[in-house]
Amino acid sequence: EGPEQTLSPSVDLGGAKALPGEAGLDEEAAKLRGTRIHLLLEHLPGLDPADWPRAAENLLTDIDREERDGLVAEAGGVLTAPDLKPIFAPGALAEVPVTAPLGARRLHGVIDRLIVTPERIWAVDFKTNATVPARVEDCPEGLLRQMGAYAAALAQIYPGRKIETALLWTRTATLMPLSHEAVTAALARAGCLDDASGAA
């Protein structure tokens, strides 16, 4: 018997990751931009905002100042939004690796922010899409499947606790809570899972 097949929530579950007609950067450039924003959101919390430009310069050495300033402005908009402060509080965990069985395969993923309390587990993923959906119903299917996979994994890791997921859209610094029903139904539609029903 060969090694267990692994599953990446952000790559292997299918479904669109952007809204139809999303204009702007090509896919590779958009991914690179997303990686850079993630890096800033991982490292800038806890620093004085006056130090953000210098920190960004050390983190993003391969781009010019104008582009870097634009990324710092977007990350700064997220970090200074009052309603997003709990996501970046000192107790929140950043870039958390998770692994758990999912169907016949094993999921390996990294959750951008994880807030763990005795009652609930709150998983937040950062999305840098240029076009931000107004409602959960308009959210790209691939993103819902990804969060459904995280919810299923976290339910196994933290049995008995309420699992909540949300997307943080960095372009608009808005948080979109996702219902458990929406992400679980999306995960079931992924089709590559023979027994994802344990995520209830």
Coordinates of N, CA and C in Angstrom, one line a residue, residues 24-171:
G24 N -7.5 42.6 -13.8 CA -6.3 43.0 -13.1 C -5.2 42.1 -13.3
L25 N -4.5 41.7 -12.3 CA -3.3 40.9 -12.4 C -3.5 39.5 -13.0
D26 N -2.5 39.0 -13.7 CA -2.6 37.6 -14.1 C -2.5 36.7 -12.8
E27 N -2.8 35.4 -13.0 CA -2.9 34.5 -11.8 C -1.6 34.5 -11.0
E28 N -0.5 34.4 -11.7 CA 0.8 34.3 -11.0 C 1.1 35.6 -10.2
A29 N 0.9 36.7 -10.9 CA 1.1 38.0 -10.2 C 0.2 38.2 -9.0
A30 N -1.1 37.8 -9.2 CA -2.1 37.9 -8.1 C -1.7 37.0 -6.9
K31 N -1.2 35.8 -7.2 CA -0.7 34.9 -6.1 C 0.5 35.5 -5.4
L32 N 1.4 36.1 -6.1 CA 2.6 36.7 -5.5 C 2.2 37.9 -4.7
R33 N 1.2 38.7 -5.2 CA 0.7 39.8 -4.4 C 0.1 39.3 -3.1
G34 N -0.7 38.3 -3.2 CA -1.4 37.7 -2.0 C -0.3 37.2 -1.0
T35 N 0.7 36.5 -1.5 CA 1.8 36.0 -0.6 C 2.4 37.2 0.2
R36 N 2.7 38.3 -0.5 CA 3.3 39.5 0.1 C 2.4 40.1 1.2
I37 N 1.1 40.2 0.8 CA 0.2 40.8 1.8 C 0.1 39.9 3.1
H38 N 0.0 38.5 2.8 CA 0.0 37.6 3.9 C 1.3 37.8 4.8
L39 N 2.4 38.0 4.2 CA 3.7 38.1 4.9 C 3.6 39.4 5.8
L40 N 3.1 40.5 5.3 CA 2.9 41.7 6.1 C 2.0 41.5 7.2
L41 N 0.8 40.8 7.0 CA -0.2 40.6 8.0 C 0.3 39.6 9.1
E42 N 1.3 38.8 8.7 CA 1.9 37.9 9.7 C 2.9 38.7 10.6
H43 N 3.7 39.6 10.0 CA 4.8 40.2 10.7 C 4.6 41.6 11.3
L44 N 3.6 42.4 10.7 CA 3.4 43.8 11.2 C 2.6 43.9 12.5
P45 N 1.7 43.0 12.8 CA 1.0 43.2 14.1 C 2.0 43.2 15.2
G46 N 1.7 44.1 16.2 CA 2.6 44.1 17.3 C 3.7 45.2 17.2
L47 N 3.9 45.6 15.9 CA 4.9 46.7 15.7 C 4.2 48.0 15.7
D48 N 4.9 49.1 16.1 CA 4.4 50.4 16.0 C 4.2 50.7 14.5
P49 N 3.0 51.3 14.1 CA 2.7 51.6 12.7 C 3.9 52.5 12.1
A50 N 4.5 53.3 12.9 CA 5.6 54.1 12.3 C 6.8 53.2 11.8
D51 N 6.8 52.0 12.3 CA 7.9 51.1 11.9 C 7.5 50.1 10.8
W52 N 6.3 50.2 10.4 CA 5.8 49.3 9.3 C 6.6 49.5 8.0
P53 N 6.8 50.7 7.5 CA 7.6 50.8 6.3 C 9.0 50.2 6.3
R54 N 9.7 50.4 7.4 CA 11.0 49.8 7.5 C 10.9 48.2 7.6
A55 N 9.9 47.7 8.4 CA 9.8 46.3 8.4 C 9.4 45.7 7.1
A56 N 8.6 46.4 6.3 CA 8.2 45.9 5.0 C 9.4 45.9 4.1
E57 N 10.2 46.9 4.2 CA 11.4 47.0 3.4 C 12.3 45.7 3.6
N58 N 12.4 45.3 4.9 CA 13.2 44.1 5.2 C 12.5 42.8 4.7
L59 N 11.2 42.8 4.8 CA 10.4 41.6 4.4 C 10.3 41.5 2.9
L60 N 10.1 42.6 2.2 CA 9.9 42.6 0.7 C 11.0 43.3 0.0
T61 N 12.1 42.6 -0.1 CA 13.3 43.2 -0.7 C 13.3 43.2 -2.2
D62 N 12.4 42.5 -2.8 CA 12.5 42.3 -4.3 C 11.5 43.2 -5.1
I63 N 10.9 44.2 -4.4 CA 10.0 45.1 -5.2 C 10.4 46.6 -4.9
D64 N 9.9 47.5 -5.7 CA 10.3 48.9 -5.5 C 9.4 49.5 -4.5
R65 N 9.8 50.7 -4.0 CA 9.2 51.3 -2.9 C 7.7 51.6 -3.1
E66 N 7.4 52.1 -4.4 CA 6.0 52.4 -4.7 C 5.1 51.2 -4.5
E67 N 5.5 50.1 -5.0 CA 4.7 48.9 -4.9 C 4.6 48.4 -3.4
R68 N 5.7 48.5 -2.8 CA 5.7 48.1 -1.3 C 4.8 49.0 -0.5
D69 N 4.9 50.3 -0.8 CA 4.0 51.2 0.0 C 2.5 50.9 -0.2
G70 N 2.2 50.5 -1.4 CA 0.8 50.1 -1.7 C 0.4 48.9 -0.9
L71 N 1.3 47.9 -0.8 CA 1.0 46.7 0.0 C 0.9 47.1 1.5
V72 N 1.8 47.9 2.0 CA 1.7 48.3 3.4 C 0.4 49.1 3.7
A73 N 0.0 49.9 2.7 CA -1.3 50.6 2.9 C -2.5 49.7 3.0
E74 N -2.5 48.6 2.2 CA -3.6 47.7 2.2 C -3.5 46.9 3.6
A75 N -2.3 46.4 3.9 CA -2.2 45.7 5.2 C -2.5 46.6 6.4
G76 N -2.1 47.8 6.3 CA -2.4 48.8 7.4 C -3.8 49.0 7.5
G77 N -4.6 49.1 6.4 CA -6.0 49.3 6.5 C -6.7 48.1 7.3
V78 N -6.2 46.9 7.1 CA -6.7 45.7 7.8 C -6.3 45.9 9.3
L79 N -5.1 46.2 9.6 CA -4.6 46.1 10.9 C -5.1 47.3 11.8
T80 N -5.6 48.3 11.2 CA -6.1 49.5 12.0 C -7.7 49.5 12.0
A81 N -8.3 48.5 11.3 CA -9.8 48.5 11.3 C -10.2 48.0 12.7
P82 N -11.0 48.9 13.4 CA -11.4 48.5 14.8 C -12.0 47.1 14.9
D83 N -12.9 46.8 14.0 CA -13.6 45.5 14.2 C -12.8 44.3 13.9
L84 N -11.6 44.5 13.3 CA -10.7 43.4 13.0 C -9.6 43.2 14.1
K85 N -9.6 44.0 15.1 CA -8.6 44.0 16.1 C -8.5 42.6 16.8
P86 N -9.6 41.9 17.1 CA -9.5 40.6 17.8 C -8.7 39.6 17.0
I87 N -8.7 39.7 15.7 CA -8.0 38.8 14.8 C -6.5 38.9 15.0
F88 N -6.0 40.1 15.3 CA -4.6 40.4 15.5 C -4.2 40.6 16.9
A89 N -5.0 40.3 17.9 CA -4.7 40.4 19.3 C -3.5 39.4 19.6
P90 N -2.8 39.7 20.7 CA -1.6 38.9 21.0 C -1.9 37.4 21.2
G91 N -3.1 37.1 21.6 CA -3.4 35.6 21.8 C -3.8 34.9 20.5
A92 N -4.0 35.6 19.4 CA -4.4 34.9 18.2 C -3.1 34.2 17.6
L93 N -3.3 33.0 17.0 CA -2.2 32.3 16.5 C -2.1 32.6 15.0
A94 N -0.9 32.7 14.5 CA -0.7 33.1 13.1 C -0.1 31.9 12.3
E95 N -0.5 31.7 11.1 CA 0.1 30.7 10.2 C 0.1 29.3 10.8
V96 N -1.1 28.8 11.2 CA -1.1 27.6 12.0 C -1.3 26.4 11.1
P97 N -0.3 25.5 11.1 CA -0.4 24.2 10.3 C -1.5 23.3 10.9
V98 N -2.3 22.7 10.1 CA -3.3 21.8 10.5 C -3.2 20.5 9.7
T99 N -3.4 19.4 10.3 CA -3.5 18.1 9.5 C -4.6 17.2 10.2
A100 N -5.4 16.6 9.4 CA -6.4 15.7 9.9 C -6.9 14.8 8.8
P101 N -7.4 13.6 9.1 CA -8.0 12.8 8.0 C -9.2 13.5 7.5
L102 N -9.4 13.4 6.2 CA -10.6 13.9 5.5 C -11.0 12.9 4.4
G103 N -12.1 12.2 4.6 CA -12.4 11.2 3.7 C -11.3 10.1 3.7
A104 N -10.9 9.7 2.5 CA -9.9 8.7 2.4 C -8.5 9.3 2.4
R105 N -8.4 10.6 2.6 CA -7.1 11.3 2.4 C -6.8 12.0 3.7
R106 N -5.6 12.6 3.7 CA -5.2 13.4 4.8 C -5.0 14.9 4.4
L107 N -5.7 15.8 5.1 CA -5.6 17.2 4.8 C -4.4 17.8 5.5
H108 N -3.6 18.6 4.7 CA -2.6 19.4 5.3 C -2.8 20.8 4.8
G109 N -2.9 21.7 5.7 CA -3.1 23.1 5.4 C -2.5 24.1 6.4
V110 N -2.6 25.4 6.1 CA -2.1 26.4 7.0 C -3.2 27.4 7.1
I111 N -3.7 27.7 8.4 CA -4.7 28.6 8.6 C -4.1 30.0 9.0
D112 N -4.5 31.0 8.3 CA -3.9 32.3 8.5 C -3.9 32.8 10.0
R113 N -5.1 32.7 10.6 CA -5.3 33.2 12.0 C -6.2 32.2 12.7
L114 N -5.8 31.8 13.8 CA -6.7 30.8 14.6 C -6.8 31.4 16.0
I115 N -8.0 31.5 16.5 CA -8.3 32.1 17.8 C -9.0 30.9 18.6
V116 N -8.3 30.5 19.6 CA -8.7 29.3 20.4 C -9.2 29.7 21.8
T117 N -10.5 29.4 22.1 CA -11.0 29.6 23.4 C -11.6 28.3 23.9
P118 N -11.9 28.2 25.2 CA -12.4 27.0 25.7 C -13.8 26.6 25.1
E119 N -14.5 27.6 24.6 CA -15.8 27.3 24.0 C -15.8 27.2 22.5
R120 N -14.9 28.0 21.8 CA -15.0 28.0 20.4 C -13.6 28.1 19.7
I121 N -13.6 27.7 18.5 CA -12.4 27.8 17.6 C -12.8 28.7 16.4
W122 N -12.0 29.7 16.2 CA -12.3 30.6 15.1 C -11.2 30.7 14.1
A123 N -11.5 30.2 12.9 CA -10.4 30.2 11.9 C -10.7 31.3 10.8
V124 N -9.7 32.1 10.6 CA -9.9 33.2 9.7 C -8.8 33.1 8.6
D125 N -9.2 33.2 7.3 CA -8.3 33.1 6.2 C -8.3 34.5 5.5
F126 N -7.1 35.0 5.1 CA -7.0 36.3 4.4 C -7.1 36.0 2.9
K127 N -7.9 36.9 2.3 CA -8.1 36.8 0.8 C -7.8 38.2 0.2
T128 N -7.0 38.2 -0.8 CA -6.5 39.4 -1.4 C -7.1 39.7 -2.7
N129 N -8.3 39.0 -3.0 CA -9.0 39.2 -4.3 C -9.2 40.6 -4.6
A130 N -9.1 41.0 -5.9 CA -9.4 42.3 -6.3 C -10.9 42.7 -6.2
T131 N -11.7 41.7 -6.5 CA -13.2 41.9 -6.5 C -13.7 41.1 -5.2
V132 N -14.3 41.8 -4.4 CA -14.8 41.3 -3.1 C -16.3 41.0 -3.2
P133 N -16.8 39.8 -2.9 CA -18.2 39.5 -3.0 C -19.0 40.2 -1.9
A134 N -20.2 40.7 -2.2 CA -21.0 41.4 -1.2 C -21.6 40.4 -0.2
R135 N -21.9 39.2 -0.6 CA -22.6 38.3 0.2 C -21.9 36.9 0.2
V136 N -22.1 36.1 1.2 CA -21.6 34.8 1.3 C -22.0 34.0 0.1
E137 N -23.3 34.2 -0.4 CA -23.8 33.5 -1.5 C -23.1 33.7 -2.8
D138 N -22.4 34.9 -2.8 CA -21.6 35.2 -4.0 C -20.1 34.8 -3.9
C139 N -19.8 34.2 -2.8 CA -18.4 33.9 -2.5 C -17.9 32.7 -3.5
P140 N -16.7 32.9 -4.0 CA -16.2 31.8 -4.9 C -16.2 30.4 -4.2
E141 N -16.7 29.4 -5.0 CA -16.9 28.1 -4.5 C -15.6 27.5 -3.9
G142 N -14.5 27.7 -4.5 CA -13.3 27.1 -4.0 C -12.9 27.6 -2.7
L143 N -13.2 28.9 -2.4 CA -12.9 29.4 -1.0 C -13.8 28.8 0.0
L144 N -15.1 28.6 -0.3 CA -16.0 27.9 0.7 C -15.5 26.5 0.9
R145 N -15.1 25.8 -0.1 CA -14.6 24.4 0.1 C -13.4 24.4 1.0
Q146 N -12.5 25.3 0.7 CA -11.3 25.4 1.6 C -11.6 25.6 3.0
M147 N -12.5 26.5 3.3 CA -12.9 26.8 4.7 C -13.7 25.6 5.3
G148 N -14.5 24.9 4.4 CA -15.2 23.7 4.9 C -14.2 22.6 5.3
A149 N -13.1 22.5 4.6 CA -12.0 21.5 4.9 C -11.4 21.9 6.2
Y150 N -11.1 23.2 6.4 CA -10.5 23.6 7.7 C -11.5 23.3 8.9
A151 N -12.8 23.6 8.7 CA -13.8 23.4 9.7 C -13.8 21.9 10.0
A152 N -13.8 21.0 9.0 CA -13.8 19.6 9.3 C -12.6 19.1 10.0
A153 N -11.4 19.6 9.7 CA -10.2 19.3 10.4 C -10.3 19.8 11.8
L154 N -10.7 21.0 12.0 CA -10.7 21.6 13.4 C -11.7 20.9 14.3
A155 N -12.8 20.4 13.7 CA -13.8 19.7 14.5 C -13.2 18.4 15.1
Q156 N -12.2 17.8 14.3 CA -11.6 16.6 14.8 C -10.5 16.9 15.9
I157 N -9.8 18.0 15.6 CA -8.7 18.4 16.5 C -9.3 18.9 17.9
Y158 N -10.4 19.6 17.8 CA -11.0 20.2 19.0 C -12.4 19.7 19.2
P159 N -12.6 18.5 19.5 CA -14.0 17.9 19.6 C -14.8 18.7 20.7
G160 N -16.0 18.9 20.5 CA -16.9 19.5 21.5 C -16.9 21.0 21.5
R161 N -16.0 21.6 20.7 CA -16.0 23.1 20.7 C -16.7 23.6 19.4
K162 N -17.3 24.8 19.5 CA -18.0 25.4 18.3 C -16.9 25.9 17.4
I163 N -17.0 25.4 16.1 CA -16.1 25.8 15.1 C -16.7 26.9 14.2
E164 N -16.0 28.0 14.1 CA -16.5 29.1 13.2 C -15.4 29.5 12.2
T165 N -15.8 29.8 11.0 CA -14.8 30.2 10.0 C -15.3 31.6 9.4
A166 N -14.3 32.3 8.9 CA -14.5 33.6 8.3 C -13.4 33.9 7.2
L167 N -13.8 34.7 6.3 CA -12.8 35.2 5.3 C -12.6 36.7 5.6
L168 N -11.3 37.1 5.6 CA -11.0 38.5 5.7 C -10.5 39.0 4.4
W169 N -11.3 39.9 3.8 CA -11.0 40.5 2.5 C -10.1 41.7 2.7
T170 N -8.8 41.6 2.3 CA -7.9 42.7 2.6 C -8.1 43.9 1.8
R171 N -8.7 43.8 0.6 CA -8.9 45.0 -0.3 C -9.8 46.0 0.4

